[in-house]
Short mmCIF file of C-alpha atoms in Angstrom, two decimals:
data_model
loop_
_atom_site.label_atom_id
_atom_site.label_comp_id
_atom_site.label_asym_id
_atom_site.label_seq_id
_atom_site.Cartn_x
_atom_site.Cartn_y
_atom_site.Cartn_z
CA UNK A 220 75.49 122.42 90.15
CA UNK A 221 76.88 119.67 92.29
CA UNK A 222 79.07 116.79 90.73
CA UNK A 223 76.81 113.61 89.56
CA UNK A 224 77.07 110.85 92.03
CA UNK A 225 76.47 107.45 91.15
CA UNK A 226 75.76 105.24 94.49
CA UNK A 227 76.49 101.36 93.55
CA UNK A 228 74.10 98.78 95.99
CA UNK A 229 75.82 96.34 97.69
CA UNK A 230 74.38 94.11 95.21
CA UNK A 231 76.63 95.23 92.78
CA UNK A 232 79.27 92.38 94.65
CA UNK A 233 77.69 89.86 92.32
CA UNK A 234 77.90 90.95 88.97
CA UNK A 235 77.62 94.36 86.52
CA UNK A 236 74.29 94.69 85.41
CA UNK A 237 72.85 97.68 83.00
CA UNK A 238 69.75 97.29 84.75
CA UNK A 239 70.74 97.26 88.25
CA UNK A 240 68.94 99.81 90.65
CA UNK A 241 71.70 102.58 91.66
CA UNK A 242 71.25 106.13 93.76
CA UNK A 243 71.77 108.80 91.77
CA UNK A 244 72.30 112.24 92.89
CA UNK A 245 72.78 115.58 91.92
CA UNK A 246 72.33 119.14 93.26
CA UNK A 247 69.24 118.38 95.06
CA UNK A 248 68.03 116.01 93.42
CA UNK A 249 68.06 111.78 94.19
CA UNK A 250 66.43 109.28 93.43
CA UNK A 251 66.64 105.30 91.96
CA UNK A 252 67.30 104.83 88.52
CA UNK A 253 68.68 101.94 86.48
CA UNK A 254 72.66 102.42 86.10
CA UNK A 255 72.34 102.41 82.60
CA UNK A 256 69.56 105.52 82.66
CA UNK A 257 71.32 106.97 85.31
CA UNK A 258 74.87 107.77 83.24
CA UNK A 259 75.23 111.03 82.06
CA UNK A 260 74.64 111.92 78.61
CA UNK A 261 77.27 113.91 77.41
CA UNK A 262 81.26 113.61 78.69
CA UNK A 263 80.58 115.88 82.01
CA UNK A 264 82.61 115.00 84.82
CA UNK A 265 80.79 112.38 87.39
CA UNK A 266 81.95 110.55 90.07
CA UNK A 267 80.88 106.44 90.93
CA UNK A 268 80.74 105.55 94.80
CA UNK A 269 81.48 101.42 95.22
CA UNK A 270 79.66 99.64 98.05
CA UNK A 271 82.73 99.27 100.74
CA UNK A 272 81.65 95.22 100.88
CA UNK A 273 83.50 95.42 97.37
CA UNK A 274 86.84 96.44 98.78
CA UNK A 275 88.84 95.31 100.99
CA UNK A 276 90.80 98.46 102.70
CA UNK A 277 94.01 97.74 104.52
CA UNK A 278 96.12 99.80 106.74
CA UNK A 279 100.18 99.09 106.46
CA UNK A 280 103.81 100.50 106.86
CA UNK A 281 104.54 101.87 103.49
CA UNK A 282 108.40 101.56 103.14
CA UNK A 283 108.28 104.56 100.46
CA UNK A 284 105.71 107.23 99.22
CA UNK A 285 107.58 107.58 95.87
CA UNK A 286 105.43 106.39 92.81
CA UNK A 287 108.10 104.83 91.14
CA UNK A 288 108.51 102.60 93.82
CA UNK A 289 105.43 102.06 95.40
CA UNK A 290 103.82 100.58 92.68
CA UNK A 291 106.62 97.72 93.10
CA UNK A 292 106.41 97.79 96.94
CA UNK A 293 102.77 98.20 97.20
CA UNK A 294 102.07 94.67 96.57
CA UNK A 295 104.38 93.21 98.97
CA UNK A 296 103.07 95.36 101.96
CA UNK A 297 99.15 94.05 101.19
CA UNK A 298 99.65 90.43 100.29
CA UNK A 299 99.74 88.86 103.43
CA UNK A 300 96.14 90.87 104.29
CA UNK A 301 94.26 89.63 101.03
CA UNK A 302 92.41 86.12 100.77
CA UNK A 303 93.61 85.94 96.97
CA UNK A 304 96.24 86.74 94.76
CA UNK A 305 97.50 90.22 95.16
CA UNK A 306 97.32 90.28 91.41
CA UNK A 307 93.95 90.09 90.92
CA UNK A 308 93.79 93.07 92.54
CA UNK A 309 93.50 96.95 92.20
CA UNK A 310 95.18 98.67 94.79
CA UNK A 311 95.69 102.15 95.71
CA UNK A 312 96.93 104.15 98.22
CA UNK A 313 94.24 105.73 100.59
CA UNK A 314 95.31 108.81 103.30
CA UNK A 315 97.56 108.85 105.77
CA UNK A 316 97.03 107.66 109.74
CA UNK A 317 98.26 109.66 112.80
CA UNK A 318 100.90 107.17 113.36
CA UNK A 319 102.10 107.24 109.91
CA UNK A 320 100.72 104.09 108.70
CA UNK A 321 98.43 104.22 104.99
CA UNK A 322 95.25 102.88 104.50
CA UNK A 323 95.49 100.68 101.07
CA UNK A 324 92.21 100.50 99.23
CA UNK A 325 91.74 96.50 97.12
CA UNK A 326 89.03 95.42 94.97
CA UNK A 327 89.19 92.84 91.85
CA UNK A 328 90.49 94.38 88.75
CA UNK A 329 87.78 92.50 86.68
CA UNK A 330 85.24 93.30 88.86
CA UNK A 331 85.68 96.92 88.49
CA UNK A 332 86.61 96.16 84.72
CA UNK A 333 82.87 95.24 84.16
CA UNK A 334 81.46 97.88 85.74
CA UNK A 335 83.37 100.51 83.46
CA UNK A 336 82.74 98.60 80.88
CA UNK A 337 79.07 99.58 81.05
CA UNK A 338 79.83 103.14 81.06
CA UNK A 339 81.24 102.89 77.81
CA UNK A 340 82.84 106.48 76.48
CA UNK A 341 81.10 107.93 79.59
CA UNK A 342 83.34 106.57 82.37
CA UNK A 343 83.65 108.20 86.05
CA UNK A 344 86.93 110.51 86.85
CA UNK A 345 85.97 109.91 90.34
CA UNK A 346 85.87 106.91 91.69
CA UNK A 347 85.45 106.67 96.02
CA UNK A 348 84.34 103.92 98.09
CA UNK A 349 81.03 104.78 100.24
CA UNK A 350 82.19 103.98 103.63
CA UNK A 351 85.57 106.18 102.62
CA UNK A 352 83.40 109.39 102.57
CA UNK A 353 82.63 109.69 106.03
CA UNK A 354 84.27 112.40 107.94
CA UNK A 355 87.58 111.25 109.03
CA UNK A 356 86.97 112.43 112.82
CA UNK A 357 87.31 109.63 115.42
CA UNK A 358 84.19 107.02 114.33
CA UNK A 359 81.51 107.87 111.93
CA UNK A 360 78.44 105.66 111.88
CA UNK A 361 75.74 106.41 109.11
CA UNK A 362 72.12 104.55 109.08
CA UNK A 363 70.91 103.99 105.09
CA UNK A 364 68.28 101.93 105.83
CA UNK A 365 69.20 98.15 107.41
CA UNK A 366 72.53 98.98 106.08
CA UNK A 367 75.05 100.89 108.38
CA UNK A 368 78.16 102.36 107.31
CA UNK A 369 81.15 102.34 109.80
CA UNK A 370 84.21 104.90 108.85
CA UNK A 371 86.29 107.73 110.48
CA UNK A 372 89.94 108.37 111.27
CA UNK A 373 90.03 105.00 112.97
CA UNK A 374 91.54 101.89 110.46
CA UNK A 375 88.17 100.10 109.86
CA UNK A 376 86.13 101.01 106.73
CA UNK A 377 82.92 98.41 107.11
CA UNK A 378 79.43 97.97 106.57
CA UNK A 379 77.29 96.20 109.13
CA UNK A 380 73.46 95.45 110.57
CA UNK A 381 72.87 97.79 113.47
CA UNK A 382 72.67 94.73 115.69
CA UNK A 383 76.29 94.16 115.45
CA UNK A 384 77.16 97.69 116.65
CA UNK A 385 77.64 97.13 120.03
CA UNK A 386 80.14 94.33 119.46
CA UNK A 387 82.31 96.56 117.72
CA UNK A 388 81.99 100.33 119.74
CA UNK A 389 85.08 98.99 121.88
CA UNK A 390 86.83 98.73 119.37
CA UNK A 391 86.33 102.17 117.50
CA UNK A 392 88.46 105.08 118.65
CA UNK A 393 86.35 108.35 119.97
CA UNK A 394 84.47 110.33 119.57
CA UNK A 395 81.75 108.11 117.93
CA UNK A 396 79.33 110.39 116.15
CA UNK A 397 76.21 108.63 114.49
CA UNK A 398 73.81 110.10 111.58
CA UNK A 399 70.25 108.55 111.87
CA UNK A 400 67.03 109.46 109.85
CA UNK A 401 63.92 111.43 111.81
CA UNK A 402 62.42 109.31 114.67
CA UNK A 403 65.19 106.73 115.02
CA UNK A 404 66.76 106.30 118.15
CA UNK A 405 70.56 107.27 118.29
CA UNK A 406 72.60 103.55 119.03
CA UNK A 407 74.22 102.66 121.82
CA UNK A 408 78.25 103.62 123.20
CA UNK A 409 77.69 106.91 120.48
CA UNK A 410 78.66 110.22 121.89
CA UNK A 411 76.77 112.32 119.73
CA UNK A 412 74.24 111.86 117.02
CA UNK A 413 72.39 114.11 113.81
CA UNK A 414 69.95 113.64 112.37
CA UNK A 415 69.53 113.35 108.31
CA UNK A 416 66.56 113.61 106.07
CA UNK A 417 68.42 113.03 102.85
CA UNK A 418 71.85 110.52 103.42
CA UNK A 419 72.05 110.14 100.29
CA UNK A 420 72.55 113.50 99.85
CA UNK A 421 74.64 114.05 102.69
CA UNK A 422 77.01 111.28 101.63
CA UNK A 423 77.30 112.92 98.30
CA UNK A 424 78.56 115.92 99.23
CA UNK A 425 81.34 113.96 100.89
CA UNK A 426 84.88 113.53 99.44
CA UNK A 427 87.08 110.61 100.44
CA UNK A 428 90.62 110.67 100.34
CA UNK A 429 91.41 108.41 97.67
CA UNK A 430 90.22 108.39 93.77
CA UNK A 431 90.20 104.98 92.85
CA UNK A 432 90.45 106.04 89.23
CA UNK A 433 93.80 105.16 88.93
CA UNK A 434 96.42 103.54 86.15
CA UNK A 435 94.19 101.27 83.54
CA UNK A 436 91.15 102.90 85.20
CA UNK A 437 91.78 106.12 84.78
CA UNK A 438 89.57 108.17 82.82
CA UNK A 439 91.62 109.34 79.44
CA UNK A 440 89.79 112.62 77.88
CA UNK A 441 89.09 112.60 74.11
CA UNK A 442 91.67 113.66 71.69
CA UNK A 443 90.11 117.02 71.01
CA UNK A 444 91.00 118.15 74.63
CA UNK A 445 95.13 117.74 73.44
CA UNK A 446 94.70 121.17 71.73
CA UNK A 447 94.39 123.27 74.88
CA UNK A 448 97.45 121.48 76.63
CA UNK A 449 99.72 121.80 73.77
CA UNK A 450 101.00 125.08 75.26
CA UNK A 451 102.13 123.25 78.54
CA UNK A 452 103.15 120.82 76.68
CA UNK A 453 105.78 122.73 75.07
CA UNK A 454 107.33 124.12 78.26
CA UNK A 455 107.57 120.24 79.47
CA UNK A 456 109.38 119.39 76.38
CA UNK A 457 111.87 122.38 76.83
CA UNK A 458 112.14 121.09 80.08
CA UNK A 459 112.62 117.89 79.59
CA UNK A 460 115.63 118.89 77.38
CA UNK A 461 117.39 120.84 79.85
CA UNK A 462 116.85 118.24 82.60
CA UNK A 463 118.42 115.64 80.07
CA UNK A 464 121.49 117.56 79.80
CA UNK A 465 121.63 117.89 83.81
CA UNK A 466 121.31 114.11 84.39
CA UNK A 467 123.92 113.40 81.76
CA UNK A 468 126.21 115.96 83.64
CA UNK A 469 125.80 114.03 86.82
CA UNK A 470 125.13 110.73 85.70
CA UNK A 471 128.59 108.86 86.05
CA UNK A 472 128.55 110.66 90.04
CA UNK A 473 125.42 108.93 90.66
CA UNK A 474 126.16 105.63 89.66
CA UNK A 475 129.01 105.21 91.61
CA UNK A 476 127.00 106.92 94.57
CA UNK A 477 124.57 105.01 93.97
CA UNK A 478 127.00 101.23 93.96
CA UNK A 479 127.90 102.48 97.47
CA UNK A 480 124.41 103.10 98.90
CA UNK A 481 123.77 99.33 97.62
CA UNK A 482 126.60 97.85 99.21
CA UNK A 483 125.85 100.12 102.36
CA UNK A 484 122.62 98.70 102.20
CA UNK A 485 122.73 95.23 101.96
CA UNK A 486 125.15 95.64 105.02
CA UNK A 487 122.37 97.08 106.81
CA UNK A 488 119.63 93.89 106.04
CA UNK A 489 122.54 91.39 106.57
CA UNK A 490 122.50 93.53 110.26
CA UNK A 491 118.41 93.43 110.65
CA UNK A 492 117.76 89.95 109.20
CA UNK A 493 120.71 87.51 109.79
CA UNK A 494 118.74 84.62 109.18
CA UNK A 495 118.40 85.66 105.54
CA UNK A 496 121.65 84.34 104.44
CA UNK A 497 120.80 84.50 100.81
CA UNK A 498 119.92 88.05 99.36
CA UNK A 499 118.67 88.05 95.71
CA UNK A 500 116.44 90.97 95.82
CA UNK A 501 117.12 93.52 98.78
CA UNK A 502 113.99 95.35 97.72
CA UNK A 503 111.40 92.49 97.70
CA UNK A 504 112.60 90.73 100.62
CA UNK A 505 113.05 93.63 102.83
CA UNK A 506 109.05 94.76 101.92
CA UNK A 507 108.28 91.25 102.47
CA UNK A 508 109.21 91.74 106.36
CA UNK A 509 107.45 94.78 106.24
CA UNK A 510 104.07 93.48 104.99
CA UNK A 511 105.14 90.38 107.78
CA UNK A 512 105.06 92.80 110.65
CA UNK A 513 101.91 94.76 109.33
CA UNK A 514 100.06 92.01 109.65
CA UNK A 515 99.32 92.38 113.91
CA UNK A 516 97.12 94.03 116.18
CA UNK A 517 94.46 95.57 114.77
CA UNK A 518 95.14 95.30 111.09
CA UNK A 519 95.15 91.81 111.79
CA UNK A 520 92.20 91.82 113.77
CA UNK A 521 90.10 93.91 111.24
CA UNK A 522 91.10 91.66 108.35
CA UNK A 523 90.08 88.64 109.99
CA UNK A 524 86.47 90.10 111.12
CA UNK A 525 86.05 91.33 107.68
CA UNK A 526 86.56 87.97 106.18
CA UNK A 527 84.37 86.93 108.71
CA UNK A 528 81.49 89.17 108.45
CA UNK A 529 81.68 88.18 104.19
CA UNK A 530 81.49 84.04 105.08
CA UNK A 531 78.67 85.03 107.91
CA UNK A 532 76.95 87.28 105.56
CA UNK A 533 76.85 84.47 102.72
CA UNK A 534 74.63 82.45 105.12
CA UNK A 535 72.12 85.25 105.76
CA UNK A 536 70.17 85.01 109.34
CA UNK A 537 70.99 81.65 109.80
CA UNK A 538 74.24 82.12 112.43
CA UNK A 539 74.32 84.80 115.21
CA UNK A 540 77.32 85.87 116.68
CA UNK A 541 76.66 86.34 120.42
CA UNK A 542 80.48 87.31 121.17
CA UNK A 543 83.85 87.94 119.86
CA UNK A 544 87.26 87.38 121.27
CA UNK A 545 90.62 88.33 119.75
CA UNK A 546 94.29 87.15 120.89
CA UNK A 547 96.79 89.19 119.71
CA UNK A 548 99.59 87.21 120.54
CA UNK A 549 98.23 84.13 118.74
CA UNK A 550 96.66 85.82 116.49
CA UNK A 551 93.44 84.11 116.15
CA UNK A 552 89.75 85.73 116.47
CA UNK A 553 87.06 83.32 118.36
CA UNK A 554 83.66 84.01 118.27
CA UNK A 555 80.58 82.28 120.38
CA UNK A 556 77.67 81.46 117.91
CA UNK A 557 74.50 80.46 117.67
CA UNK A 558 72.57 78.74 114.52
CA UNK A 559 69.31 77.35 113.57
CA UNK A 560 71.04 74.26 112.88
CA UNK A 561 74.18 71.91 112.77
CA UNK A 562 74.21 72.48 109.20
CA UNK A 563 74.37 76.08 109.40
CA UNK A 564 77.73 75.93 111.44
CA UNK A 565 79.25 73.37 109.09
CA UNK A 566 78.35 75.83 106.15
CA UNK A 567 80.14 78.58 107.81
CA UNK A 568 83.19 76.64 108.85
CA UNK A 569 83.06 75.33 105.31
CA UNK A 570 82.88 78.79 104.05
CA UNK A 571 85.79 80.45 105.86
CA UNK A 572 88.11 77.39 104.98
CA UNK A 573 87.99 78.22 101.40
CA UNK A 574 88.18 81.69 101.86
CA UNK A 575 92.10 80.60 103.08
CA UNK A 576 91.59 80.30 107.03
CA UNK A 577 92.32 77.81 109.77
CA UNK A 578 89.10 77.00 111.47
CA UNK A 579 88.53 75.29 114.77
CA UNK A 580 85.30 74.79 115.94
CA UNK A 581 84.37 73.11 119.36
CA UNK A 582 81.40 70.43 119.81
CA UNK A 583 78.25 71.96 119.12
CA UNK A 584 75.64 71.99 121.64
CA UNK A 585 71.70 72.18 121.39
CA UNK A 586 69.81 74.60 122.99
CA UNK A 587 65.90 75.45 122.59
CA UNK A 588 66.44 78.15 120.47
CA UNK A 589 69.19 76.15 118.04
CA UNK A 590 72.56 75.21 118.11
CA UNK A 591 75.66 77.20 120.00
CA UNK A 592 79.21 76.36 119.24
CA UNK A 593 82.87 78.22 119.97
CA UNK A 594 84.54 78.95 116.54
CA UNK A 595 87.91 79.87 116.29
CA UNK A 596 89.80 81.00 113.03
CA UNK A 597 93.47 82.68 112.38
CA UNK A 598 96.42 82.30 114.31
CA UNK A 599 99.96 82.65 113.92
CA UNK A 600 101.21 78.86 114.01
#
């Protein structure tokens, strides 16, 4: 029997309802049920897929891979790339790229707090983002309805209208494979394209590379489970003992190894950074320069159009973008737009200022079929 899947709507952005429609699937079975019906009834393991418009997924320089310093470091890397505080966040490490960089999966703590809250003494071990379970092969588009997912081995994890394909196939490293259901034609700048009678299905029997069941959200097993560990338990504790008696043997050599690697180090920033005349916290500011210098070229351009596509998106049909432009070396993304009205474009500019950007927007110009203006937001001055 296959694992449970629980598929979350993108409607699930707005709040944690009981009563909310959700996909469930399992073995070969799926269908719509209300999220409360559709949790399982005893503790069986299950697995809850988030709508990717609920997460924002970054891709940076990790300066370490070590947990007991990326949780500190993790924070500083992302918070340049997030419209809020990085501490209303969840954040967690996503796979690797080819040029070493990390994706970084973020999504609000009480968001996701609400959600498990519903599942009461039932909740998920697996928790994946939709968009995440896409084959990571070049660009993976998949077709659920007027919903498209866009993944792959490329940095961009989105969802979008088919419409706004085209703008973005430049943009997505090869090969671009598409999954449509029977009868639909395959979209354009795609070099290859299946067909799929179930997605739902298909997407199921995906796996992503990165459980966002992690620290306060991971799933802790009932007390009854503690008797069949208590055996491994033992051989940790007797390990644990001897290791003690190891680091106490080598302690005082570390320390003053480790006084010398500090003093080397600082040397080092003083050498990298001289403008930083005052170091406080090596650590903190050197990840601050890191999470400075993640912030170009494409990460930066993604993270703009994804803040973009959520203050377009709030408006519904009412503004078109008719073209895109992005300046890396200023940093800004401009797009050409069209609107039913002069309203519409002062709602979206409105929008993306509170969202944290800086806006410029041309005079506005009627046309027969609306209004067209040039809107440009970002920049590095």
């Amino acid at each position: 029997m296959s694992l449970l899947t629980l598929f979350l709507p993108p409607q699930a952005c707005t709040e944690a309802s009981a009563d909310m429609p959700v996909w469930c699937v399992e073995s070969d079975s799926c269908r719509q049920l209300p999220f409360a019906e559709a949790l399982p009834a005893d503790a069986r393991v299950w697995r809850l897929v988030l709508p990717v418009e609920a997460v924002t997924t970054c891709v940076v320089q990790l300066p370490t891979t070590k947990a007991r310093w990326l949780a500190k470091a993790l924070p500083f890397a992302v918070e340049e790339l997030l419209a809020e505080e990085v501490e209303q966040f969840h954040l967690c490490v996503g796979s690797a790229l080819v040029d070493g960089r990390h994706r970084v999966h973020a999504l609000r703590r009480e968001w996701l707090a609400g959600w498990l809250a519903l599942c009461g003494e039932r909740p998920p071990q697996w928790i994946e983002v939709d968009a995440d379970l896409l084959p990571e092969e070049g660009s993976q588009l998949l077709c659920l309805g007027e919903r498209w997912l866009l993944g792959g081995s490329g940095e961009a994890r989105l969802a979008l209208r088919g419409e706004d394909w085209p703008q973005l196939a430049a943009l997505c490293p090869p090969p671009r494979q598409a999954y449509v259901p029977p009868g639909q034609a395959a979209p354009p700048g795609v070099e290859a394209c299946q067909t799929l009678e179930q997605p739902w299905l298909w997407l199921a029997a995906q796996k992503s590379g990165c459980n966002l069941a992690q620290g306060p959200f991971a799933r802790r097993e009932p007390s009854g489970q503690w008797q069949r560990w208590r055996p491994l338990a033992g051989l940790l504790g007797l390990w644990l003992v001897l290791q003690w008696g190891f680091n106490l043997a080598q302690g005082w050599q570390l320390q003053r190894e480790g006084e010398r690697y500090a003093v080397a180090n600082e040397a080092l920033y003083r050498e990298l950074f001289p403008e930083d005349r005052k170091v406080i916290n090596l650590r903190a500011q050197f990840d601050q320069h890191l999470a400075e210098a993640a912030g170009s070229g494409q990460s930066q351009l993604l993270a703009l159009l994804d803040q973009a596509a959520a203050a377009i998106g709030e408006g519904g049909a009412q503004v078109q973008v008719d073209q895109l432009d992005f300046n890396a070396q200023r940093g800004d993304l401009a797009f050409n737009l069209r609107a039913s009205d002069f309203a519409a474009l002062e709602s979206l500019r409105a929008r993306l200022q509170e969202a944290g950007l800086a806006v410029d927007m041309g005079s506005a110009s009627r046309e027969d079929n609306g209004v067209s203006a040039r809107l440009v937001i970002g920049g590095n001055g």
